[in-house]
């Protein structure tokens, strides 16, 4: 070991600026060395541990996924010490002898930007019921000391993400709110293989066109919600096809497969379940965990991403990744975190492959319908949903909960707040306004002043038909209600008017003999007929 030890001298204080610099130090104090040495340090630390000795203390340093080396107890060293490194691993020593002599250059110190890491994200997620498991409790302290990059993967198995996936986006967003960098990974490659997790049957193979269309749709949803910018710490969206397309089978078997134990792979829940089924499992799907596992290795090494999150069904794939980082890169510092699955009241998972998904993309589900879905959350779920699907303070949620039991509580007030918060997060101001306008316009007997834009927007959610304007003017309203299919017969229309249930543009119709005039056509474009609470039709003019 002695032969591998050389002295390095520190000179001056400065800020870290260049990404290729190596940073050494504790959470608060970092040392940087110029990039040519950084390269060697990174290499040594990936094959063996490095020990740092100074006048006041010593500590085994660790290479972090960002490629930086940190000396845990550096703070106990006097300022600007001379200190030396000794490389403890035999394989590293040769390299070290070669290059350490050149490392007699300045080492620069800087204060790490700790202010960006505002709150402990792991504690927050736990308080809100958003943690199912963590691979290592150490993440709780690591996340307060450095800006982390955190990723979650989404396979493009549909054109949009759904309410269940929103939980993943919310967890990413919590990381972002606490100063970290969220990364959404599109599974352009993994979608070609198919994740068996939670699936009782083999997934159908998707053709390239469908995958491309789905990637585009999901990219749109993610970029709108995560709000990508050109700034340094902006969220990122990557696609794993970018590194898998070049990976040959032989290289995969040699570089990844060698580190994977078949016994461990078979023990994963996703595999065990399927092996016991009649259909069994294809070799392709069996390999899925290694693809996701290697993604983590790649992202750890190339992008400095050290945390992977996912729903609890992803635990096996996520731990495949942390294991591979340890074995393949011989590095610690890769963490996994899972959150509980969002379940419907019947206990089934909100998903996309199963019908009836609550889509996040407005082209598949209008902001109005999305809002309405949340508005209809049962009282028994609403507080839990507030905690997991919104960013409201827990105290505020508690006080809302307290109002629910009190006299004078207006039913569904908490649901309204939930629907507003989540619609705002997913569809932005514009989407929320559209949802609120449509809600008002479509409210049973709602007496809202209608404009053509609102009516146009609700045509996504209520039936509509065309009528020639010229033939409409002067005709009877009763006839119109029958010809548009609102009600079956003139008798039914007249009965509805008598009962006070027929509305034209949200205004009650009282005159059975009413004829249509130009003023009845909203902004000269369309009108709304309603019979009772739910039966509505938008009539467009041609
Ligand atoms: N209901 C849910 N609750 C919480 N997280 C979910 C839910 N559904 C999916 N996720 C998470 O979203 C991420 C992306 O999942 P994925 O793209 O496979 O969606 P999916 O709905 O499970 O798709 P599929 O139905 O095709 O399996 C994963 O981390 C997954 O665990
Ligand atoms: N397996 C994940 C998607 C995913 C893909 C690649 C990853 O690296 C991570 C996650 C899912 O189906 O939900």
mmCIF file of N, CA and C in Angstrom, residues 211-307:
data_model
loop_
_atom_site.group_PDB
_atom_site.id
_atom_site.type_symbol
_atom_site.label_atom_id
_atom_site.label_comp_id
_atom_site.label_asym_id
_atom_site.label_seq_id
_atom_site.Cartn_x
_atom_site.Cartn_y
_atom_site.Cartn_z
ATOM 1 N N UNK A 211 -45.415 2.009 -31.161
ATOM 2 C CA UNK A 211 -44.481 2.481 -30.123
ATOM 3 C C UNK A 211 -44.146 3.951 -30.364
ATOM 4 N N UNK A 212 -43.893 4.312 -31.629
ATOM 5 C CA UNK A 212 -43.530 5.711 -31.936
ATOM 6 C C UNK A 212 -44.684 6.643 -31.567
ATOM 7 N N UNK A 213 -45.907 6.222 -31.884
ATOM 8 C CA UNK A 213 -47.057 7.076 -31.578
ATOM 9 C C UNK A 213 -47.226 7.218 -30.056
ATOM 10 N N UNK A 214 -47.055 6.105 -29.352
ATOM 11 C CA UNK A 214 -47.200 6.155 -27.896
ATOM 12 C C UNK A 214 -46.105 7.002 -27.247
ATOM 13 N N UNK A 215 -44.887 6.866 -27.784
ATOM 14 C CA UNK A 215 -43.776 7.662 -27.222
ATOM 15 C C UNK A 215 -44.086 9.145 -27.333
ATOM 16 N N UNK A 216 -44.621 9.529 -28.497
ATOM 17 C CA UNK A 216 -44.928 10.935 -28.730
ATOM 18 C C UNK A 216 -45.984 11.425 -27.733
ATOM 19 N N UNK A 217 -47.033 10.605 -27.573
ATOM 20 C CA UNK A 217 -48.118 10.992 -26.670
ATOM 21 C C UNK A 217 -47.622 11.129 -25.232
ATOM 22 N N UNK A 218 -46.847 10.150 -24.783
ATOM 23 C CA UNK A 218 -46.388 10.167 -23.377
ATOM 24 C C UNK A 218 -45.373 11.290 -23.161
ATOM 25 N N UNK A 219 -44.541 11.524 -24.173
ATOM 26 C CA UNK A 219 -43.585 12.631 -24.071
ATOM 27 C C UNK A 219 -44.344 13.944 -23.871
ATOM 28 N N UNK A 220 -45.431 14.106 -24.628
ATOM 29 C CA UNK A 220 -46.235 15.335 -24.522
ATOM 30 C C UNK A 220 -46.795 15.504 -23.112
ATOM 31 N N UNK A 221 -47.331 14.422 -22.566
ATOM 32 C CA UNK A 221 -47.925 14.492 -21.219
ATOM 33 C C UNK A 221 -46.843 14.853 -20.190
ATOM 34 N N UNK A 222 -45.706 14.142 -20.278
ATOM 35 C CA UNK A 222 -44.656 14.363 -19.282
ATOM 36 C C UNK A 222 -44.072 15.764 -19.375
ATOM 37 N N UNK A 223 -43.870 16.243 -20.616
ATOM 38 C CA UNK A 223 -43.230 17.563 -20.705
ATOM 39 C C UNK A 223 -44.199 18.650 -20.240
ATOM 40 N N UNK A 224 -45.480 18.444 -20.460
ATOM 41 C CA UNK A 224 -46.424 19.452 -19.964
ATOM 42 C C UNK A 224 -46.459 19.469 -18.436
ATOM 43 N N UNK A 225 -46.483 18.293 -17.830
ATOM 44 C CA UNK A 225 -46.634 18.282 -16.364
ATOM 45 C C UNK A 225 -45.317 18.622 -15.675
ATOM 46 N N UNK A 226 -44.215 18.067 -16.185
ATOM 47 C CA UNK A 226 -42.938 18.308 -15.492
ATOM 48 C C UNK A 226 -42.339 19.671 -15.831
ATOM 49 N N UNK A 227 -42.864 20.315 -16.843
ATOM 50 C CA UNK A 227 -42.424 21.658 -17.246
ATOM 51 C C UNK A 227 -40.908 21.725 -17.500
ATOM 52 N N UNK A 228 -40.511 21.172 -18.637
ATOM 53 C CA UNK A 228 -39.097 21.202 -19.005
ATOM 54 C C UNK A 228 -38.689 22.629 -19.338
ATOM 55 N N UNK A 229 -37.491 23.002 -18.946
ATOM 56 C CA UNK A 229 -36.995 24.340 -19.296
ATOM 57 C C UNK A 229 -35.588 24.181 -19.860
ATOM 58 N N UNK A 230 -34.975 25.322 -20.205
ATOM 59 C CA UNK A 230 -33.593 25.242 -20.680
ATOM 60 C C UNK A 230 -32.608 25.425 -19.534
ATOM 61 N N UNK A 231 -33.158 25.550 -18.327
ATOM 62 C CA UNK A 231 -32.274 25.822 -17.196
ATOM 63 C C UNK A 231 -31.469 24.593 -16.790
ATOM 64 N N UNK A 232 -30.411 24.890 -16.021
ATOM 65 C CA UNK A 232 -29.456 23.843 -15.676
ATOM 66 C C UNK A 232 -30.096 22.642 -14.970
ATOM 67 N N UNK A 233 -30.988 22.920 -14.033
ATOM 68 C CA UNK A 233 -31.531 21.811 -13.254
ATOM 69 C C UNK A 233 -32.933 21.407 -13.704
ATOM 70 N N UNK A 234 -33.212 21.676 -14.962
ATOM 71 C CA UNK A 234 -34.533 21.332 -15.510
ATOM 72 C C UNK A 234 -34.737 19.813 -15.475
ATOM 73 N N UNK A 235 -35.988 19.379 -15.332
ATOM 74 C CA UNK A 235 -36.252 17.942 -15.488
ATOM 75 C C UNK A 235 -35.809 17.465 -16.876
ATOM 76 N N UNK A 236 -35.572 16.169 -16.966
ATOM 77 C CA UNK A 236 -35.115 15.607 -18.254
ATOM 78 C C UNK A 236 -36.054 14.495 -18.692
ATOM 79 N N UNK A 237 -36.121 14.309 -20.004
ATOM 80 C CA UNK A 237 -36.815 13.126 -20.510
ATOM 81 C C UNK A 237 -35.837 12.370 -21.410
ATOM 82 N N UNK A 238 -35.597 11.115 -21.099
ATOM 83 C CA UNK A 238 -34.666 10.305 -21.904
ATOM 84 C C UNK A 238 -35.428 9.105 -22.461
ATOM 85 N N UNK A 239 -34.777 8.415 -23.401
ATOM 86 C CA UNK A 239 -35.397 7.234 -24.001
ATOM 87 C C UNK A 239 -34.365 6.104 -24.015
ATOM 88 N N UNK A 240 -34.711 4.970 -23.411
ATOM 89 C CA UNK A 240 -33.685 3.919 -23.292
ATOM 90 C C UNK A 240 -33.347 3.236 -24.631
ATOM 91 N N UNK A 241 -34.140 3.518 -25.657
ATOM 92 C CA UNK A 241 -33.789 2.976 -26.977
ATOM 93 C C UNK A 241 -32.434 3.548 -27.420
ATOM 94 N N UNK A 242 -32.132 4.763 -26.929
ATOM 95 C CA UNK A 242 -30.886 5.413 -27.336
ATOM 96 C C UNK A 242 -29.646 4.600 -26.975
ATOM 97 N N UNK A 243 -29.670 3.868 -25.867
ATOM 98 C CA UNK A 243 -28.487 3.048 -25.582
ATOM 99 C C UNK A 243 -28.702 1.580 -25.936
ATOM 100 N N UNK A 244 -29.943 1.120 -25.985
ATOM 101 C CA UNK A 244 -30.144 -0.292 -26.311
ATOM 102 C C UNK A 244 -29.989 -0.579 -27.796
ATOM 103 N N UNK A 245 -30.259 0.413 -28.624
ATOM 104 C CA UNK A 245 -30.226 0.129 -30.070
ATOM 105 C C UNK A 245 -28.824 -0.281 -30.532
ATOM 106 N N UNK A 246 -27.813 0.130 -29.797
ATOM 107 C CA UNK A 246 -26.433 -0.168 -30.185
ATOM 108 C C UNK A 246 -25.880 -1.413 -29.477
ATOM 109 N N UNK A 247 -26.624 -1.932 -28.519
ATOM 110 C CA UNK A 247 -26.098 -2.990 -27.658
ATOM 111 C C UNK A 247 -26.280 -4.350 -28.345
ATOM 112 N N UNK A 248 -25.170 -5.030 -28.646
ATOM 113 C CA UNK A 248 -25.329 -6.325 -29.326
ATOM 114 C C UNK A 248 -25.630 -7.412 -28.293
ATOM 115 N N UNK A 249 -26.241 -8.479 -28.766
ATOM 116 C CA UNK A 249 -26.597 -9.571 -27.856
ATOM 117 C C UNK A 249 -25.348 -10.128 -27.172
ATOM 118 N N UNK A 250 -24.272 -10.269 -27.955
ATOM 119 C CA UNK A 250 -23.056 -10.848 -27.362
ATOM 120 C C UNK A 250 -22.512 -9.950 -26.262
ATOM 121 N N UNK A 251 -22.520 -8.653 -26.528
ATOM 122 C CA UNK A 251 -22.033 -7.736 -25.498
ATOM 123 C C UNK A 251 -22.930 -7.773 -24.267
ATOM 124 N N UNK A 252 -24.231 -7.883 -24.506
ATOM 125 C CA UNK A 252 -25.167 -7.924 -23.390
ATOM 126 C C UNK A 252 -24.886 -9.152 -22.513
ATOM 127 N N UNK A 253 -24.722 -10.308 -23.176
ATOM 128 C CA UNK A 253 -24.498 -11.531 -22.404
ATOM 129 C C UNK A 253 -23.184 -11.455 -21.638
ATOM 130 N N UNK A 254 -22.184 -10.859 -22.270
ATOM 131 C CA UNK A 254 -20.877 -10.786 -21.616
ATOM 132 C C UNK A 254 -20.864 -9.726 -20.507
ATOM 133 N N UNK A 255 -21.427 -8.540 -20.819
ATOM 134 C CA UNK A 255 -21.264 -7.416 -19.886
ATOM 135 C C UNK A 255 -22.345 -7.330 -18.819
ATOM 136 N N UNK A 256 -23.510 -7.875 -19.113
ATOM 137 C CA UNK A 256 -24.599 -7.755 -18.134
ATOM 138 C C UNK A 256 -25.001 -9.139 -17.606
ATOM 139 N N UNK A 257 -25.275 -10.051 -18.548
ATOM 140 C CA UNK A 257 -25.754 -11.383 -18.173
ATOM 141 C C UNK A 257 -24.836 -12.093 -17.191
ATOM 142 N N UNK A 258 -23.551 -11.890 -17.325
ATOM 143 C CA UNK A 258 -22.579 -12.556 -16.451
ATOM 144 C C UNK A 258 -22.788 -12.211 -14.977
ATOM 145 N N UNK A 259 -23.319 -11.022 -14.733
ATOM 146 C CA UNK A 259 -23.482 -10.584 -13.339
ATOM 147 C C UNK A 259 -24.838 -10.970 -12.762
ATOM 148 N N UNK A 260 -25.703 -11.543 -13.613
ATOM 149 C CA UNK A 260 -27.056 -11.838 -13.140
ATOM 150 C C UNK A 260 -27.152 -13.307 -12.759
ATOM 151 N N UNK A 261 -27.681 -13.596 -11.574
ATOM 152 C CA UNK A 261 -27.841 -14.982 -11.139
ATOM 153 C C UNK A 261 -29.254 -15.442 -11.468
ATOM 154 N N UNK A 262 -29.354 -16.559 -12.141
ATOM 155 C CA UNK A 262 -30.670 -17.041 -12.568
ATOM 156 C C UNK A 262 -31.575 -17.288 -11.358
ATOM 157 N N UNK A 263 -30.973 -17.791 -10.275
ATOM 158 C CA UNK A 263 -31.761 -18.062 -9.059
ATOM 159 C C UNK A 263 -32.421 -16.786 -8.551
ATOM 160 N N UNK A 264 -31.649 -15.707 -8.523
ATOM 161 C CA UNK A 264 -32.186 -14.428 -8.036
ATOM 162 C C UNK A 264 -33.287 -13.948 -8.981
ATOM 163 N N UNK A 265 -33.052 -14.124 -10.274
ATOM 164 C CA UNK A 265 -34.044 -13.664 -11.250
ATOM 165 C C UNK A 265 -35.352 -14.436 -11.109
ATOM 166 N N UNK A 266 -35.199 -15.756 -10.851
ATOM 167 C CA UNK A 266 -36.410 -16.598 -10.734
ATOM 168 C C UNK A 266 -37.194 -16.257 -9.477
ATOM 169 N N UNK A 267 -36.487 -15.732 -8.479
ATOM 170 C CA UNK A 267 -37.159 -15.475 -7.199
ATOM 171 C C UNK A 267 -37.993 -14.196 -7.227
ATOM 172 N N UNK A 268 -37.860 -13.395 -8.290
ATOM 173 C CA UNK A 268 -38.640 -12.138 -8.356
ATOM 174 C C UNK A 268 -40.123 -12.477 -8.454
ATOM 175 N N UNK A 269 -40.907 -11.671 -7.764
ATOM 176 C CA UNK A 269 -42.358 -11.875 -7.726
ATOM 177 C C UNK A 269 -42.945 -12.000 -9.135
ATOM 178 N N UNK A 270 -42.483 -11.099 -10.043
ATOM 179 C CA UNK A 270 -43.050 -11.053 -11.399
ATOM 180 C C UNK A 270 -42.812 -12.368 -12.138
ATOM 181 N N UNK A 271 -41.722 -13.065 -11.792
ATOM 182 C CA UNK A 271 -41.395 -14.318 -12.479
ATOM 183 C C UNK A 271 -42.100 -15.489 -11.794
ATOM 184 N N UNK A 272 -42.012 -15.493 -10.458
ATOM 185 C CA UNK A 272 -42.601 -16.621 -9.691
ATOM 186 C C UNK A 272 -44.065 -16.823 -10.066
ATOM 187 N N UNK A 273 -44.791 -15.681 -10.077
ATOM 188 C CA UNK A 273 -46.224 -15.744 -10.357
ATOM 189 C C UNK A 273 -46.498 -16.384 -11.711
ATOM 190 N N UNK A 274 -45.699 -15.971 -12.681
ATOM 191 C CA UNK A 274 -45.951 -16.425 -14.055
ATOM 192 C C UNK A 274 -45.519 -17.869 -14.270
ATOM 193 N N UNK A 275 -44.443 -18.246 -13.576
ATOM 194 C CA UNK A 275 -43.972 -19.618 -13.760
ATOM 195 C C UNK A 275 -45.007 -20.617 -13.260
ATOM 196 N N UNK A 276 -45.760 -20.174 -12.240
ATOM 197 C CA UNK A 276 -46.785 -21.068 -11.705
ATOM 198 C C UNK A 276 -48.048 -21.088 -12.559
ATOM 199 N N UNK A 277 -48.134 -20.170 -13.529
ATOM 200 C CA UNK A 277 -49.349 -20.125 -14.337
ATOM 201 C C UNK A 277 -49.250 -21.136 -15.489
ATOM 202 N N UNK A 278 -50.403 -21.402 -16.105
ATOM 203 C CA UNK A 278 -50.427 -22.381 -17.179
ATOM 204 C C UNK A 278 -49.597 -21.934 -18.368
ATOM 205 N N UNK A 279 -49.695 -20.638 -18.665
ATOM 206 C CA UNK A 279 -49.049 -20.106 -19.861
ATOM 207 C C UNK A 279 -47.530 -20.014 -19.706
ATOM 208 N N UNK A 280 -47.071 -19.931 -18.462
ATOM 209 C CA UNK A 280 -45.633 -19.782 -18.221
ATOM 210 C C UNK A 280 -45.140 -18.418 -18.634
ATOM 211 N N UNK A 281 -43.888 -18.347 -19.071
ATOM 212 C CA UNK A 281 -43.287 -17.045 -19.374
ATOM 213 C C UNK A 281 -42.256 -17.199 -20.473
ATOM 214 N N UNK A 282 -42.203 -16.229 -21.381
ATOM 215 C CA UNK A 282 -41.205 -16.340 -22.451
ATOM 216 C C UNK A 282 -39.833 -15.907 -21.928
ATOM 217 N N UNK A 283 -38.809 -16.348 -22.636
ATOM 218 C CA UNK A 283 -37.443 -15.949 -22.285
ATOM 219 C C UNK A 283 -37.326 -14.426 -22.383
ATOM 220 N N UNK A 284 -38.049 -13.860 -23.387
ATOM 221 C CA UNK A 284 -37.991 -12.416 -23.609
ATOM 222 C C UNK A 284 -38.440 -11.664 -22.353
ATOM 223 N N UNK A 285 -39.621 -11.997 -21.869
ATOM 224 C CA UNK A 285 -40.109 -11.280 -20.688
ATOM 225 C C UNK A 285 -39.276 -11.585 -19.448
ATOM 226 N N UNK A 286 -38.718 -12.792 -19.404
ATOM 227 C CA UNK A 286 -37.861 -13.145 -18.263
ATOM 228 C C UNK A 286 -36.655 -12.196 -18.190
ATOM 229 N N UNK A 287 -36.214 -11.763 -19.379
ATOM 230 C CA UNK A 287 -35.028 -10.901 -19.440
ATOM 231 C C UNK A 287 -35.316 -9.454 -19.042
ATOM 232 N N UNK A 288 -36.602 -9.103 -18.992
ATOM 233 C CA UNK A 288 -36.969 -7.702 -18.797
ATOM 234 C C UNK A 288 -36.239 -7.068 -17.603
ATOM 235 N N UNK A 289 -36.195 -7.791 -16.498
ATOM 236 C CA UNK A 289 -35.598 -7.218 -15.285
ATOM 237 C C UNK A 289 -34.145 -6.800 -15.509
ATOM 238 N N UNK A 290 -33.460 -7.540 -16.411
ATOM 239 C CA UNK A 290 -32.057 -7.178 -16.668
ATOM 240 C C UNK A 290 -31.971 -5.915 -17.511
ATOM 241 N N UNK A 291 -32.950 -5.740 -18.406
ATOM 242 C CA UNK A 291 -32.938 -4.513 -19.214
ATOM 243 C C UNK A 291 -33.148 -3.312 -18.297
ATOM 244 N N UNK A 292 -34.168 -3.388 -17.458
ATOM 245 C CA UNK A 292 -34.416 -2.263 -16.548
ATOM 246 C C UNK A 292 -33.241 -2.103 -15.576
ATOM 247 N N UNK A 293 -32.692 -3.239 -15.152
ATOM 248 C CA UNK A 293 -31.537 -3.190 -14.252
ATOM 249 C C UNK A 293 -30.373 -2.480 -14.918
ATOM 250 N N UNK A 294 -30.117 -2.834 -16.172
ATOM 251 C CA UNK A 294 -28.978 -2.209 -16.842
ATOM 252 C C UNK A 294 -29.245 -0.727 -17.127
ATOM 253 N N UNK A 295 -30.516 -0.377 -17.357
ATOM 254 C CA UNK A 295 -30.829 1.058 -17.522
ATOM 255 C C UNK A 295 -30.279 1.847 -16.336
ATOM 256 N N UNK A 296 -30.497 1.293 -15.149
ATOM 257 C CA UNK A 296 -30.031 2.009 -13.950
ATOM 258 C C UNK A 296 -28.507 2.126 -13.971
ATOM 259 N N UNK A 297 -27.835 1.038 -14.375
ATOM 260 C CA UNK A 297 -26.366 1.086 -14.462
ATOM 261 C C UNK A 297 -25.952 2.197 -15.421
ATOM 262 N N UNK A 298 -26.576 2.203 -16.583
ATOM 263 C CA UNK A 298 -26.232 3.195 -17.601
ATOM 264 C C UNK A 298 -26.481 4.616 -17.071
ATOM 265 N N UNK A 299 -27.655 4.811 -16.477
ATOM 266 C CA UNK A 299 -28.023 6.161 -16.025
ATOM 267 C C UNK A 299 -27.156 6.609 -14.848
ATOM 268 N N UNK A 300 -26.769 5.653 -14.027
ATOM 269 C CA UNK A 300 -25.898 5.935 -12.875
ATOM 270 C C UNK A 300 -24.527 6.404 -13.371
ATOM 271 N N UNK A 301 -24.041 5.646 -14.334
ATOM 272 C CA UNK A 301 -22.681 5.898 -14.832
ATOM 273 C C UNK A 301 -22.630 7.131 -15.730
ATOM 274 N N UNK A 302 -23.570 7.229 -16.636
ATOM 275 C CA UNK A 302 -23.477 8.270 -17.664
ATOM 276 C C UNK A 302 -24.193 9.557 -17.293
ATOM 277 N N UNK A 303 -25.224 9.456 -16.456
ATOM 278 C CA UNK A 303 -26.023 10.660 -16.176
ATOM 279 C C UNK A 303 -25.983 11.066 -14.715
ATOM 280 N N UNK A 304 -25.282 10.300 -13.896
ATOM 281 C CA UNK A 304 -25.217 10.650 -12.474
ATOM 282 C C UNK A 304 -26.561 10.476 -11.772
ATOM 283 N N UNK A 305 -27.396 9.581 -12.297
ATOM 284 C CA UNK A 305 -28.696 9.351 -11.658
ATOM 285 C C UNK A 305 -28.525 8.281 -10.580
ATOM 286 N N UNK A 306 -28.901 8.606 -9.347
ATOM 287 C CA UNK A 306 -28.618 7.651 -8.273
ATOM 288 C C UNK A 306 -29.868 7.099 -7.604
ATOM 289 N N UNK A 307 -31.045 7.579 -8.010
ATOM 290 C CA UNK A 307 -32.265 7.055 -7.387
ATOM 291 C C UNK A 307 -33.245 6.626 -8.478
#
